[in-house]
Amino acid sequence: MKKILVIGSTGQIGSELTKVLRETYGNENVVAGYIKGAEPKGWLAESGPMAEADVTNPQMIADIVKQYQIDTIYNLAALLSVVAESKPRLAWKIGIDGLWNILEVAREHGCAVFTPSSIGSFGLSTPKMMTPQDTIQRPRTIYGVSKVTTELLSDYYFNKYGVDTRAVRFPGVISYVTPPGGGTTDYAVDIYYNAVRGDKFICPIKEGTLMDMIYMPDALKAAVDLMEADPARLKHRNAFNIASLSFAPETVFAAIKKYKPEFEMEYDVDPLKQSIAESWPDRMDDSCAREEWDWCPRYDLDSMTKDML
Ligand code: AKB
């Protein structure tokens, strides 16, 4: 049975990933890592072990790995795209210096490491439609720069030291359980919250702006399935394109309106979010993930919308 440490277990993806991992591998085998000020609460704190796991403190990570005999680390420590632009040094410290610390611990203790990349790892010069797995990655945000570095550093540790590093490039993740914070794709979550509350939605992203999105259960399935995949089949490692949904604001608005005809939306475009969104793909080509580890999402826009509402 795997022994897993989830770093960033109280974040948007972290809390739901910890739940799925505990259901899959047993509560006692999944340690919920957190940082001071963001301690786990409720079921997360009660259902299994937890430990302070600050990626900027390598000794702290090594101690947890030794104490719980961890063999797999899910490293979700990162600032999202919009917030990272206002704190670039911190984004680097957590995303890259932190990853370095984790990879060193993993090398010493033989752990596998999953550190997600993102659609943010692409930039304006990347082909926008059916973005290939291997393509130009010249992002201009610090989020993107750190995600490309994450991919390269993870590949470096695999090629040089044999550390079992694997990752996906997450689209915008949509969930009704934990709201995100500070991302460019957050509008696609906020729109559902507004619809359920019966409020008009003010959309910060321009009509016609396509971005890849994914429903949380599919995002979690990707993270678990990739770490379970047969390494002999993996030609790529860091990181796989995974596509699921690709839509613009007016499309998700129309999908919600089908169930809530009274729902209203108007645009008030945020220039920072818009410029980031325009530098990201319209839709990724995920054929490598499909071929190498049988990636296949389960939700489309309509089934997600029903579930969200
Ligand atoms: C963000 O918008 O920052 C994230 C992402 C797509 O990486 N949700």
GROMACS .gro file of C-alpha atoms and ligand atoms in nm:
model
  317
    1MET     CA    1   0.000   0.000   0.000
    2LYS     CA    2   0.129   0.346  -0.089
    3LYS     CA    3   0.223   0.585   0.193
    4ILE     CA    4   0.144   0.934   0.073
    5LEU     CA    5   0.218   1.290   0.180
    6VAL     CA    6  -0.006   1.560   0.031
    7ILE     CA    7   0.166   1.898   0.052
    8GLY     CA    8  -0.090   2.178   0.038
    9SER     CA    9  -0.375   1.956   0.157
   10THR     CA   10  -0.595   2.249   0.258
   11GLY     CA   11  -0.596   2.415  -0.086
   12GLN     CA   12  -0.858   2.384  -0.358
   13ILE     CA   13  -0.727   2.064  -0.515
   14GLY     CA   14  -0.540   1.944  -0.204
   15SER     CA   15  -0.837   1.889   0.024
   16GLU     CA   16  -1.034   1.690  -0.233
   17LEU     CA   17  -0.728   1.498  -0.345
   18THR     CA   18  -0.652   1.400   0.016
   19LYS     CA   19  -1.008   1.271   0.050
   20VAL     CA   20  -0.987   1.060  -0.266
   21LEU     CA   21  -0.642   0.929  -0.173
   22ARG     CA   22  -0.764   0.834   0.176
   23GLU     CA   23  -1.061   0.652   0.023
   24THR     CA   24  -0.828   0.472  -0.218
   25TYR     CA   25  -0.527   0.389   0.000
   26GLY     CA   26  -0.668   0.401   0.354
   27ASN     CA   27  -0.698   0.701   0.588
   28GLU     CA   28  -0.390   0.612   0.790
   29ASN     CA   29  -0.171   0.600   0.477
   30VAL     CA   30  -0.227   0.959   0.363
   31VAL     CA   31  -0.071   1.245   0.560
   32ALA     CA   32  -0.236   1.585   0.514
   33GLY     CA   33   0.050   1.837   0.493
   34TYR     CA   34  -0.027   2.198   0.578
   35ILE     CA   35   0.142   2.529   0.651
   36LYS     CA   36   0.101   2.741   0.966
   37GLY     CA   37  -0.218   2.945   0.947
   38ALA     CA   38  -0.389   2.695   0.713
   39GLU     CA   39  -0.433   2.398   0.945
   40PRO     CA   40  -0.674   2.121   0.834
   41LYS     CA   41  -1.020   2.136   0.992
   42GLY     CA   42  -1.325   1.910   1.007
   43TRP     CA   43  -1.308   1.576   0.824
   44LEU     CA   44  -0.958   1.650   0.688
   45ALA     CA   45  -0.819   1.683   1.041
   46GLU     CA   46  -1.025   1.398   1.181
   47SER     CA   47  -0.997   1.129   0.914
   48GLY     CA   48  -0.620   1.071   0.913
   49PRO     CA   49  -0.272   1.192   1.009
   50MET     CA   50  -0.163   1.550   0.946
   51ALA     CA   51   0.169   1.731   0.973
   52GLU     CA   52   0.309   2.077   0.917
   53ALA     CA   53   0.486   2.050   0.578
   54ASP     CA   54   0.643   2.376   0.468
   55VAL     CA   55   0.827   2.324   0.138
   56THR     CA   56   1.076   2.597   0.225
   57ASN     CA   57   1.194   2.382   0.517
   58PRO     CA   58   1.360   2.067   0.374
   59GLN     CA   59   1.427   1.915   0.717
   60MET     CA   60   1.059   1.934   0.801
   61ILE     CA   61   0.969   1.744   0.481
   62ALA     CA   62   1.244   1.485   0.541
   63ASP     CA   63   1.122   1.428   0.899
   64ILE     CA   64   0.766   1.358   0.782
   65VAL     CA   65   0.889   1.125   0.509
   66LYS     CA   66   1.092   0.930   0.768
   67GLN     CA   67   0.824   0.928   1.037
   68TYR     CA   68   0.546   0.802   0.809
   69GLN     CA   69   0.767   0.602   0.567
   70ILE     CA   70   0.631   0.807   0.279
   71ASP     CA   71   0.690   0.671  -0.073
   72THR     CA   72   0.478   0.917  -0.274
   73ILE     CA   73   0.456   1.296  -0.246
   74TYR     CA   74   0.179   1.501  -0.406
   75ASN     CA   75   0.327   1.850  -0.404
   76LEU     CA   76   0.052   2.108  -0.451
   77ALA     CA   77   0.233   2.405  -0.297
   78ALA     CA   78   0.204   2.703  -0.536
   79LEU     CA   79   0.054   3.049  -0.576
   80LEU     CA   80  -0.205   3.073  -0.854
   81SER     CA   81  -0.154   3.289  -1.163
   82VAL     CA   82  -0.309   3.622  -1.063
   83VAL     CA   83  -0.180   3.632  -0.706
   84ALA     CA   84   0.168   3.522  -0.819
   85GLU     CA   85   0.195   3.834  -1.038
   86SER     CA   86   0.178   4.050  -0.725
   87LYS     CA   87   0.423   3.830  -0.528
   88PRO     CA   88   0.673   3.696  -0.786
   89ARG     CA   89   0.955   3.630  -0.538
   90LEU     CA   90   0.727   3.430  -0.311
   91ALA     CA   91   0.584   3.241  -0.609
   92TRP     CA   92   0.938   3.134  -0.704
   93LYS     CA   93   1.036   3.052  -0.345
   94ILE     CA   94   0.739   2.820  -0.299
   95GLY     CA   95   0.718   2.684  -0.652
   96ILE     CA   96   1.083   2.630  -0.736
   97ASP     CA   97   1.300   2.650  -0.424
   98GLY     CA   98   1.030   2.443  -0.254
   99LEU     CA   99   1.025   2.188  -0.534
  100TRP     CA  100   1.404   2.160  -0.518
  101ASN     CA  101   1.377   2.074  -0.148
  102ILE     CA  102   1.113   1.810  -0.215
  103LEU     CA  103   1.307   1.652  -0.500
  104GLU     CA  104   1.617   1.628  -0.284
  105VAL     CA  105   1.420   1.455  -0.007
  106ALA     CA  106   1.263   1.227  -0.271
  107ARG     CA  107   1.605   1.139  -0.412
  108GLU     CA  108   1.737   1.049  -0.071
  109HIS     CA  109   1.434   0.850   0.043
  110GLY     CA  110   1.317   0.697  -0.286
  111CYS     CA  111   0.983   0.880  -0.315
  112ALA     CA  112   0.777   0.934  -0.628
  113VAL     CA  113   0.672   1.298  -0.677
  114PHE     CA  114   0.369   1.455  -0.846
  115THR     CA  115   0.400   1.833  -0.891
  116PRO     CA  116   0.129   1.967  -1.122
  117SER     CA  117   0.201   2.201  -1.406
  118SER     CA  118  -0.070   2.405  -1.573
  119ILE     CA  119  -0.204   2.554  -1.896
  120GLY     CA  120  -0.014   2.854  -1.756
  121SER     CA  121   0.310   2.693  -1.872
  122PHE     CA  122   0.225   2.803  -2.227
  123GLY     CA  123   0.252   3.151  -2.372
  124LEU     CA  124   0.156   3.373  -2.663
  125SER     CA  125   0.389   3.196  -2.907
  126THR     CA  126   0.241   2.852  -2.829
  127PRO     CA  127  -0.006   2.714  -3.088
  128LYS     CA  128  -0.344   2.793  -2.935
  129MET     CA  129  -0.569   2.528  -3.088
  130MET     CA  130  -0.493   2.161  -3.015
  131THR     CA  131  -0.178   2.271  -2.834
  132PRO     CA  132   0.067   1.981  -2.880
  133GLN     CA  133   0.223   1.791  -2.592
  134ASP     CA  134   0.572   1.901  -2.694
  135THR     CA  135   0.568   2.261  -2.814
  136ILE     CA  136   0.690   2.617  -2.756
  137GLN     CA  137   0.666   2.721  -2.389
  138ARG     CA  138   0.763   3.086  -2.343
  139PRO     CA  139   0.514   3.220  -2.081
  140ARG     CA  140   0.548   3.578  -1.960
  141THR     CA  141   0.384   3.540  -1.618
  142ILE     CA  142   0.588   3.435  -1.315
  143TYR     CA  143   0.332   3.156  -1.266
  144GLY     CA  144   0.407   3.028  -1.615
  145VAL     CA  145   0.781   3.069  -1.577
  146SER     CA  146   0.774   2.870  -1.255
  147LYS     CA  147   0.550   2.600  -1.408
  148VAL     CA  148   0.789   2.548  -1.702
  149THR     CA  149   1.077   2.532  -1.454
  150THR     CA  150   0.880   2.281  -1.247
  151GLU     CA  151   0.847   2.059  -1.553
  152LEU     CA  152   1.215   2.087  -1.642
  153LEU     CA  153   1.343   2.035  -1.289
  154SER     CA  154   1.117   1.734  -1.239
  155ASP     CA  155   1.240   1.583  -1.567
  156TYR     CA  156   1.600   1.658  -1.464
  157TYR     CA  157   1.560   1.464  -1.138
  158PHE     CA  158   1.404   1.175  -1.329
  159ASN     CA  159   1.676   1.162  -1.597
  160LYS     CA  160   1.973   1.229  -1.372
  161TYR     CA  161   1.877   1.055  -1.047
  162GLY     CA  162   1.589   0.825  -1.144
  163VAL     CA  163   1.340   1.000  -0.915
  164ASP     CA  164   0.992   0.889  -1.029
  165THR     CA  165   0.851   1.232  -1.114
  166ARG     CA  166   0.520   1.259  -1.304
  167ALA     CA  167   0.273   1.540  -1.363
  168VAL     CA  168  -0.016   1.677  -1.564
  169ARG     CA  169  -0.080   2.027  -1.695
  170PHE     CA  170  -0.400   2.115  -1.515
  171PRO     CA  171  -0.665   2.320  -1.693
  172GLY     CA  172  -0.880   2.550  -1.475
  173VAL     CA  173  -1.025   2.320  -1.208
  174ILE     CA  174  -1.396   2.361  -1.129
  175SER     CA  175  -1.537   2.241  -0.797
  176TYR     CA  176  -1.837   2.304  -0.572
  177VAL     CA  177  -1.654   2.192  -0.259
  178THR     CA  178  -1.356   2.423  -0.219
  179PRO     CA  179  -1.341   2.762  -0.392
  180PRO     CA  180  -1.012   2.849  -0.563
  181GLY     CA  181  -0.817   3.168  -0.494
  182GLY     CA  182  -0.616   3.393  -0.718
  183GLY     CA  183  -0.643   3.213  -1.051
  184THR     CA  184  -0.733   3.334  -1.401
  185THR     CA  185  -0.980   3.050  -1.452
  186ASP     CA  186  -1.161   3.118  -1.122
  187TYR     CA  187  -1.444   3.292  -1.309
  188ALA     CA  188  -1.564   2.950  -1.425
  189VAL     CA  189  -1.616   2.852  -1.060
  190ASP     CA  190  -1.753   3.189  -0.944
  191ILE     CA  191  -2.019   3.186  -1.217
  192TYR     CA  192  -2.176   2.872  -1.066
  193TYR     CA  193  -2.170   3.014  -0.712
  194ASN     CA  194  -2.348   3.327  -0.838
  195ALA     CA  195  -2.605   3.121  -1.028
  196VAL     CA  196  -2.684   2.914  -0.718
  197ARG     CA  197  -2.713   3.227  -0.499
  198GLY     CA  198  -2.939   3.389  -0.761
  199ASP     CA  199  -2.698   3.681  -0.816
  200LYS     CA  200  -2.607   3.842  -1.146
  201PHE     CA  201  -2.253   3.740  -1.251
  202ILE     CA  202  -2.001   4.008  -1.347
  203CYS     CA  203  -1.757   3.831  -1.578
  204PRO     CA  204  -1.391   3.947  -1.570
  205ILE     CA  205  -1.304   3.759  -1.892
  206LYS     CA  206  -1.404   3.879  -2.240
  207GLU     CA  207  -1.669   3.706  -2.449
  208GLY     CA  208  -1.507   3.459  -2.690
  209THR     CA  209  -1.203   3.382  -2.470
  210LEU     CA  210  -1.154   3.005  -2.478
  211MET     CA  211  -0.966   2.824  -2.203
  212ASP     CA  212  -0.927   2.459  -2.102
  213MET     CA  213  -1.125   2.363  -1.792
  214ILE     CA  214  -1.180   2.040  -1.601
  215TYR     CA  215  -1.432   1.924  -1.342
  216MET     CA  216  -1.270   1.836  -1.008
  217PRO     CA  217  -1.353   1.460  -1.013
  218ASP     CA  218  -1.174   1.430  -1.348
  219ALA     CA  219  -0.876   1.634  -1.222
  220LEU     CA  220  -0.842   1.404  -0.921
  221LYS     CA  221  -0.876   1.093  -1.136
  222ALA     CA  222  -0.592   1.221  -1.354
  223ALA     CA  223  -0.364   1.277  -1.054
  224VAL     CA  224  -0.433   0.931  -0.911
  225ASP     CA  225  -0.428   0.741  -1.243
  226LEU     CA  226  -0.101   0.894  -1.359
  227MET     CA  227   0.077   0.797  -1.036
  228GLU     CA  228  -0.060   0.442  -1.077
  229ALA     CA  229   0.040   0.419  -1.445
  230ASP     CA  230   0.287   0.157  -1.568
  231PRO     CA  231   0.621   0.345  -1.594
  232ALA     CA  232   0.723   0.132  -1.893
  233ARG     CA  233   0.446   0.297  -2.099
  234LEU     CA  234   0.543   0.657  -2.011
  235LYS     CA  235   0.734   0.831  -2.287
  236HIS     CA  236   0.662   1.167  -2.125
  237ARG     CA  237   0.680   1.258  -1.759
  238ASN     CA  238   0.657   1.629  -1.683
  239ALA     CA  239   0.399   1.717  -1.772
  240PHE     CA  240   0.107   1.567  -1.966
  241ASN     CA  241  -0.156   1.780  -2.139
  242ILE     CA  242  -0.496   1.671  -2.011
  243ALA     CA  243  -0.796   1.818  -2.188
  244SER     CA  244  -1.155   1.785  -2.085
  245LEU     CA  245  -1.367   2.096  -2.145
  246SER     CA  246  -1.285   2.406  -2.346
  247PHE     CA  247  -1.527   2.696  -2.329
  248ALA     CA  248  -1.566   3.073  -2.333
  249PRO     CA  249  -1.776   3.267  -2.076
  250GLU     CA  250  -2.086   3.287  -2.296
  251THR     CA  251  -2.088   2.908  -2.340
  252VAL     CA  252  -2.083   2.827  -1.969
  253PHE     CA  253  -2.342   3.104  -1.915
  254ALA     CA  254  -2.571   2.939  -2.174
  255ALA     CA  255  -2.519   2.597  -2.012
  256ILE     CA  256  -2.627   2.736  -1.673
  257LYS     CA  257  -2.919   2.931  -1.821
  258LYS     CA  258  -3.065   2.606  -1.950
  259TYR     CA  259  -3.132   2.511  -1.585
  260LYS     CA  260  -3.167   2.865  -1.444
  261PRO     CA  261  -3.342   3.075  -1.711
  262GLU     CA  262  -3.349   3.383  -1.486
  263PHE     CA  263  -2.967   3.389  -1.449
  264GLU     CA  264  -2.795   3.707  -1.576
  265MET     CA  265  -2.435   3.793  -1.666
  266GLU     CA  266  -2.256   4.108  -1.776
  267TYR     CA  267  -1.894   4.177  -1.859
  268ASP     CA  268  -1.647   4.396  -1.668
  269VAL     CA  269  -1.315   4.276  -1.807
  270ASP     CA  270  -1.014   4.263  -1.573
  271PRO     CA  271  -0.710   4.359  -1.787
  272LEU     CA  272  -0.461   4.140  -1.597
  273LYS     CA  273  -0.681   3.830  -1.603
  274GLN     CA  274  -0.769   3.892  -1.967
  275SER     CA  275  -0.407   3.925  -2.076
  276ILE     CA  276  -0.315   3.605  -1.893
  277ALA     CA  277  -0.616   3.422  -2.043
  278GLU     CA  278  -0.523   3.533  -2.394
  279SER     CA  279  -0.175   3.390  -2.357
  280TRP     CA  280  -0.310   3.041  -2.269
  281PRO     CA  281  -0.428   2.771  -2.510
  282ASP     CA  282  -0.782   2.754  -2.645
  283ARG     CA  283  -0.769   2.378  -2.625
  284MET     CA  284  -0.487   2.131  -2.558
  285ASP     CA  285  -0.421   1.811  -2.749
  286ASP     CA  286  -0.409   1.536  -2.485
  287SER     CA  287  -0.347   1.238  -2.712
  288CYS     CA  288  -0.018   1.148  -2.536
  289ALA     CA  289  -0.196   1.115  -2.202
  290ARG     CA  290  -0.464   0.902  -2.368
  291GLU     CA  291  -0.203   0.676  -2.531
  292GLU     CA  292   0.047   0.649  -2.247
  293TRP     CA  293  -0.180   0.604  -1.943
  294ASP     CA  294  -0.536   0.579  -2.078
  295TRP     CA  295  -0.649   0.928  -1.972
  296CYS     CA  296  -1.018   0.975  -2.040
  297PRO     CA  297  -1.233   1.242  -1.869
  298ARG     CA  298  -1.587   1.154  -1.764
  299TYR     CA  299  -1.765   1.490  -1.752
  300ASP     CA  300  -1.881   1.722  -2.030
  301LEU     CA  301  -2.014   2.075  -1.980
  302ASP     CA  302  -2.373   1.966  -1.936
  303SER     CA  303  -2.308   1.684  -1.687
  304MET     CA  304  -2.073   1.912  -1.489
  305THR     CA  305  -2.331   2.192  -1.487
  306LYS     CA  306  -2.604   1.962  -1.354
  307ASP     CA  307  -2.371   1.842  -1.079
  308MET     CA  308  -2.246   2.192  -0.990
  309LEU     CA  309  -2.596   2.337  -0.964
  310AKB     C1  310  -0.502   2.961  -1.259
  310AKB     O1  311  -0.590   3.016  -1.325
  310AKB     O2  312  -0.405   3.017  -1.208
  310AKB     C2  313  -0.508   2.812  -1.243
  310AKB     C3  314  -0.446   2.741  -1.358
  310AKB     C4  315  -0.520   2.718  -1.481
  310AKB     O3  316  -0.334   2.703  -1.349
  310AKB     N1  317  -0.642   2.772  -1.223
   0.00000   0.00000   0.00000
